[in-house]
Coordinates of N, CA and C in Angstrom, one line a residue:
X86 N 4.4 10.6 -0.1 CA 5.2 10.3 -1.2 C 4.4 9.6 -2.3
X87 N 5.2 9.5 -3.5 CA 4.2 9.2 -4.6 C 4.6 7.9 -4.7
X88 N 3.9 7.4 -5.5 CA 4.7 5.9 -6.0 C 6.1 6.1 -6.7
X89 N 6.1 6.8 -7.5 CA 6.9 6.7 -8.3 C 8.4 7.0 -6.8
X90 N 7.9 8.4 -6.2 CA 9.6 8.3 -4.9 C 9.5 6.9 -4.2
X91 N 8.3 6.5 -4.1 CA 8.4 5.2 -3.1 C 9.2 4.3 -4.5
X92 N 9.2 3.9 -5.0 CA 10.2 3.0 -6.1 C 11.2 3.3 -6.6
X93 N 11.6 4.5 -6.4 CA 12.9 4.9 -6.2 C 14.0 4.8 -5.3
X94 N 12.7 5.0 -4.0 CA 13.8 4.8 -3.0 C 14.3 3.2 -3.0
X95 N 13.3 2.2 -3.4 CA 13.7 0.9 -3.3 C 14.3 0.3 -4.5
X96 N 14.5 1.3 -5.7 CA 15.6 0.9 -6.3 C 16.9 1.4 -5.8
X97 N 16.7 2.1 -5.3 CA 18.2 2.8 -4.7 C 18.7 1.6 -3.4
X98 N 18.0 1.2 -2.7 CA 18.2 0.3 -1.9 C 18.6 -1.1 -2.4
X99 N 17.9 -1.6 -3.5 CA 18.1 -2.7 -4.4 C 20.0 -2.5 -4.8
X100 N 19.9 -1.3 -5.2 CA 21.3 -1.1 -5.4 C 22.3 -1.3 -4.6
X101 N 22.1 -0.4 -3.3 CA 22.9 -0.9 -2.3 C 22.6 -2.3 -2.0
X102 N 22.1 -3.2 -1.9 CA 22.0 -4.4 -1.9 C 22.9 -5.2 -2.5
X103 N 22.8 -5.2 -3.6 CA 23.7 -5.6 -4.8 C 25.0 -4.9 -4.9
X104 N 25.5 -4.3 -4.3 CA 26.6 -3.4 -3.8 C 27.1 -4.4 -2.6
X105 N 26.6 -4.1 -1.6 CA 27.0 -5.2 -0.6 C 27.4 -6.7 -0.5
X106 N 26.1 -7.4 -1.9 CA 26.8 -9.1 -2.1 C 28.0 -8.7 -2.5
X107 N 28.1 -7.5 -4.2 CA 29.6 -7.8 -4.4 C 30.7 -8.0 -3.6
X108 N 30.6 -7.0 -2.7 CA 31.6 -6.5 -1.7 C 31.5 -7.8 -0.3
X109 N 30.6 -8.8 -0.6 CA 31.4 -9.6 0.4 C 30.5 -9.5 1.9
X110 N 29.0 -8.4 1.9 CA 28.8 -8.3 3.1 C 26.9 -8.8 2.8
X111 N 27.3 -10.0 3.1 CA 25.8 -10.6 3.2 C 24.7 -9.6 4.2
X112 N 25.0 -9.7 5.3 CA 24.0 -8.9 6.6 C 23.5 -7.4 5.9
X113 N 24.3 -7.2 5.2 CA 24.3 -5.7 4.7 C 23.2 -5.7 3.5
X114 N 23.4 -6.6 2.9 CA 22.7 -6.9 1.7 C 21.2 -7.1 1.9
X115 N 20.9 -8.2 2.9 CA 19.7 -8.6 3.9 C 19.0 -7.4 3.8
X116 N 19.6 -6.5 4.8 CA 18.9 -5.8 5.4 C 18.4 -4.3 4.4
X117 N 19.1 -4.5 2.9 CA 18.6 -3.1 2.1 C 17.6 -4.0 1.0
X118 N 17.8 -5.3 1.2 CA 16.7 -6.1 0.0 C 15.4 -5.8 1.0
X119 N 15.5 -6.3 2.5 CA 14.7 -5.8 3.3 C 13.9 -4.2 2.9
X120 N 14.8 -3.3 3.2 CA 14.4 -2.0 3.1 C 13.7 -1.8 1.4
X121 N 14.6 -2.1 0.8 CA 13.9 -1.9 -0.7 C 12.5 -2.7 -1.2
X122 N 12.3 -4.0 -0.3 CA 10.8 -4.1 -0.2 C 9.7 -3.6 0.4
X123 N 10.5 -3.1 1.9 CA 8.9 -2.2 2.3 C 8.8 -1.1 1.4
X124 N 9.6 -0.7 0.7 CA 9.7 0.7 0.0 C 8.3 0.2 -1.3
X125 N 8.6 -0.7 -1.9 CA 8.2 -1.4 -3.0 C 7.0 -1.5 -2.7
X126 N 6.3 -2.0 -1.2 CA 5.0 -2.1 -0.8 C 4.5 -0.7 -0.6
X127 N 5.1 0.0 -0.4 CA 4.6 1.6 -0.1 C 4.2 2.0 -1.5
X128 N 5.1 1.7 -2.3 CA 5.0 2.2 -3.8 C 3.7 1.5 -4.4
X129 N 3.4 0.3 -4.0 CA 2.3 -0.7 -4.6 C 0.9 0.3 -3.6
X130 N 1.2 0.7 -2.6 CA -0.4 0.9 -1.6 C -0.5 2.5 -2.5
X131 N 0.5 3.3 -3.0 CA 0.1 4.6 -3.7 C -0.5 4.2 -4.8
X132 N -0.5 3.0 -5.2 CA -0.5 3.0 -6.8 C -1.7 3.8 -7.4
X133 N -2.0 4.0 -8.5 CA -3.5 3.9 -9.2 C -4.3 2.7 -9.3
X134 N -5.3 2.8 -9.3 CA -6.1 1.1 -9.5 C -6.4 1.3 -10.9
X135 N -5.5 2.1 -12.0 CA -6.0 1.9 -12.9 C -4.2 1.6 -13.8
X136 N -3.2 1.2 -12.4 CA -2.5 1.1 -13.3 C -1.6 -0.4 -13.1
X137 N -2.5 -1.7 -13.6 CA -3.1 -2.6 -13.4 C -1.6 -3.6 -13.6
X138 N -0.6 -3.3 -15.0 CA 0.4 -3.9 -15.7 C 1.2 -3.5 -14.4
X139 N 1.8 -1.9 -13.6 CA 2.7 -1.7 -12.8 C 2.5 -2.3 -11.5
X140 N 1.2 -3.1 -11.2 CA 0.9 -3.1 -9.9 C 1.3 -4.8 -10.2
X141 N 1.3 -5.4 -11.1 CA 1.7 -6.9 -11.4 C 3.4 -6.9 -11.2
X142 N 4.1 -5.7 -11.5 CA 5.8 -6.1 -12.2 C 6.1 -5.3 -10.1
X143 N 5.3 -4.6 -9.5 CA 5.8 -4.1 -8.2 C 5.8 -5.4 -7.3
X144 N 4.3 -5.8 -7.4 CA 4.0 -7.1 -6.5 C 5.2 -8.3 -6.5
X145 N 5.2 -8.4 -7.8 CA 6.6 -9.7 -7.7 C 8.1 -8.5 -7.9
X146 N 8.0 -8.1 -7.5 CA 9.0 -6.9 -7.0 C 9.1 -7.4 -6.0
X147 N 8.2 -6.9 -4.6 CA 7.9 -6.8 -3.6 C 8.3 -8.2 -3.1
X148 N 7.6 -9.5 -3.0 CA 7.9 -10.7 -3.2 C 9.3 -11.4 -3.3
X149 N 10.0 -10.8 -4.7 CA 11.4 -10.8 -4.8 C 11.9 -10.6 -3.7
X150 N 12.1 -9.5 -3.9 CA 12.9 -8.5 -2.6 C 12.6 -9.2 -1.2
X151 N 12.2 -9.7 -0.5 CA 11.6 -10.1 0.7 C 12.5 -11.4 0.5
X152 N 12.2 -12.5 -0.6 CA 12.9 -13.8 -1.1 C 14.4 -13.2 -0.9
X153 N 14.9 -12.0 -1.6 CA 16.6 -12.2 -1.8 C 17.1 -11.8 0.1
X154 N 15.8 -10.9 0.4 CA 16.9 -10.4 2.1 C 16.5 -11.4 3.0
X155 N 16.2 -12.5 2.3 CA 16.3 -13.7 3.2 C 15.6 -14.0 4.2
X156 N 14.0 -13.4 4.3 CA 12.6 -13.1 4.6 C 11.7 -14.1 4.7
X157 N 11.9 -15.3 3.9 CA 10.6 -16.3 3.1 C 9.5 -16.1 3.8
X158 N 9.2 -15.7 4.8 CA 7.6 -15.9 5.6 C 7.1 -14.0 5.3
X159 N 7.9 -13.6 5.1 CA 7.3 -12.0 4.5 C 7.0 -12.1 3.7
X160 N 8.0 -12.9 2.6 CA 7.8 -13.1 0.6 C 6.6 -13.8 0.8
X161 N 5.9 -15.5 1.3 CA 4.9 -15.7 1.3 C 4.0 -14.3 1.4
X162 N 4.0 -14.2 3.0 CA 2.4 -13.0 3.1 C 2.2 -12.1 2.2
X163 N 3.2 -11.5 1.5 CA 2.9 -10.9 0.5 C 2.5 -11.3 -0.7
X164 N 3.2 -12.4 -1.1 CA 2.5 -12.8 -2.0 C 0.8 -13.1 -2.0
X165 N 1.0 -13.6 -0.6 CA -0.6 -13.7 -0.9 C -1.7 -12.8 -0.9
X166 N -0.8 -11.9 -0.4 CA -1.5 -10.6 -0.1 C -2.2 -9.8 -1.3
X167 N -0.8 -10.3 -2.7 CA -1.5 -9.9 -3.8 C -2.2 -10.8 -4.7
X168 N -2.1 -12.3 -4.3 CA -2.6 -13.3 -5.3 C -4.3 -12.9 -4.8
X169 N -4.0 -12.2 -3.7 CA -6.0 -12.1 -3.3 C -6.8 -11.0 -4.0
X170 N -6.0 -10.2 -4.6 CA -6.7 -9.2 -5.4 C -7.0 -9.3 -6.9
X171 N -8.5 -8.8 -6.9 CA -8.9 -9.9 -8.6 C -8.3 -8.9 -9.2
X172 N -7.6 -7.8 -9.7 CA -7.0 -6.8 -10.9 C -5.7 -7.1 -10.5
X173 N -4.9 -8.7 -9.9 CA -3.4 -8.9 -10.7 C -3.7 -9.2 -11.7
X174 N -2.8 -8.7 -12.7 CA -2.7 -9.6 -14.2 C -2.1 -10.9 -13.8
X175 N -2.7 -11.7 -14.7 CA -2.1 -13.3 -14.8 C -0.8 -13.3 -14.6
X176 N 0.1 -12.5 -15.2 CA 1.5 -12.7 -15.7 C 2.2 -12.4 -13.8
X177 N 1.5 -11.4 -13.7 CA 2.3 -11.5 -12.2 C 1.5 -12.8 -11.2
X178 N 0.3 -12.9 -11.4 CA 0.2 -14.2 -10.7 C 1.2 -15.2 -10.6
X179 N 1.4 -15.5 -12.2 CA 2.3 -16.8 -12.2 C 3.4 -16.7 -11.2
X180 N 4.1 -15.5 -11.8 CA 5.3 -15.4 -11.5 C 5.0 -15.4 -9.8
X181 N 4.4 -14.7 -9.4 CA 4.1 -15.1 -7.6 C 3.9 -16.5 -7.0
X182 N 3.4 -17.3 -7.8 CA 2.7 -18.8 -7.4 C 4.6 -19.5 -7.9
X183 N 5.1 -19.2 -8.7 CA 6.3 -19.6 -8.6 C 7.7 -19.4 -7.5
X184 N 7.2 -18.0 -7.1 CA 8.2 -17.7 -6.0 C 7.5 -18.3 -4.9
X185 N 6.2 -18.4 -5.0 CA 5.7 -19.4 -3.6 C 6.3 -20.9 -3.3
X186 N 6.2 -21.2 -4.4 CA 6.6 -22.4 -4.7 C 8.5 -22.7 -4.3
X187 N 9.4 -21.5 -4.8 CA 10.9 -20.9 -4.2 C 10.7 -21.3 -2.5
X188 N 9.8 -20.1 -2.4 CA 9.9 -19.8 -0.7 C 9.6 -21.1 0.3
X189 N 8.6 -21.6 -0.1 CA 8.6 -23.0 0.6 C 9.4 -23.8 0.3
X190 N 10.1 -24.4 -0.8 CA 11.4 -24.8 -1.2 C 12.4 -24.1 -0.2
X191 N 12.4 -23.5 -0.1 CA 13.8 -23.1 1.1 C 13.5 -23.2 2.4
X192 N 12.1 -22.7 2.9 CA 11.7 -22.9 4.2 C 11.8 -24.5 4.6
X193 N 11.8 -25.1 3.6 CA 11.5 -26.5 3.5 C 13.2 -26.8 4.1
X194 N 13.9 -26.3 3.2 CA 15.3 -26.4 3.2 C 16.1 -26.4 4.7
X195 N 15.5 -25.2 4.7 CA 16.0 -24.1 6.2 C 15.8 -25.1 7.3
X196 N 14.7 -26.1 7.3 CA 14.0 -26.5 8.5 C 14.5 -27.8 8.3
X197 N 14.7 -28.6 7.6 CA 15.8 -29.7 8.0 C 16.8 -29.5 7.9
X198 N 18.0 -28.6 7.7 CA 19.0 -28.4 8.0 C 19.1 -27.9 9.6
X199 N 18.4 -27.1 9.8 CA 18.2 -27.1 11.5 C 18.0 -28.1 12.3
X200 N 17.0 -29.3 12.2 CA 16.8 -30.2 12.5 C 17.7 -31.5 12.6
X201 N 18.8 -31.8 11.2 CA 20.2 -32.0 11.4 C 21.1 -31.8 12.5
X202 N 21.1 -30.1 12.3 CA 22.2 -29.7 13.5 C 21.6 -30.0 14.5
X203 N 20.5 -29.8 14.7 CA 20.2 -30.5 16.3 C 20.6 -32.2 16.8
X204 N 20.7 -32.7 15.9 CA 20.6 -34.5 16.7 C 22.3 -34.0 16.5

């Protein structure tokens, strides 16, 4: 598949996603933000290496998507996965080092609220 079906399918999944919060079904939602990011990584590993601006707006695609299906330790790896490659544009950098910044903020979150319920 090309990039372009691989980003289709994970808009289409994005959609169902956002279909599902409306409608009330979290699990459901999870699991197509899920799907619509491996799609988004698939679409990022077809890319061209010459098409430098799409592989910046996929990456924090990819990242996103991992953050909304309620993933954080995917959204990290990926992120870093792309902050290690010297041809991200700055602009997606940022935006990555910011959702890093999200994801540990929640992991952060996630792990003393657990630690609560336990005592």
């Amino acid at each position: 598949m090309s990039w372009t079906e691989h980003h289709q399918k994970s808009e289409r999944f994005a959609a169902d996603a956002e279909a599902a919060v409306l409608n009330g079904h979290p699990n459901q939602a999870h699991d197509a933000y899920r799907r619509a990011a491996q799609e988004e990584e698939r679409a990022v590993a077809d890319l061209s290496p010459k098409k430098v601006r799409t592989l910046g707006i996929s990456a924090v695609s990819v990242v996103s998507l991992y953050y909304k299906a309620g993933l954080p330790d995917a959204a990290q790896k990926a992120a870093q996965k792309y902050l290690n490659l010297d041809e991200l544009p700055d602009f997606a950098r940022e935006q990555l080092v910011q959702i890093l910044g999200s994801t540990t903020l929640a992991a952060a979150r996630a792990a003393a609220v657990g630690a609560r319920a336990k005592r």
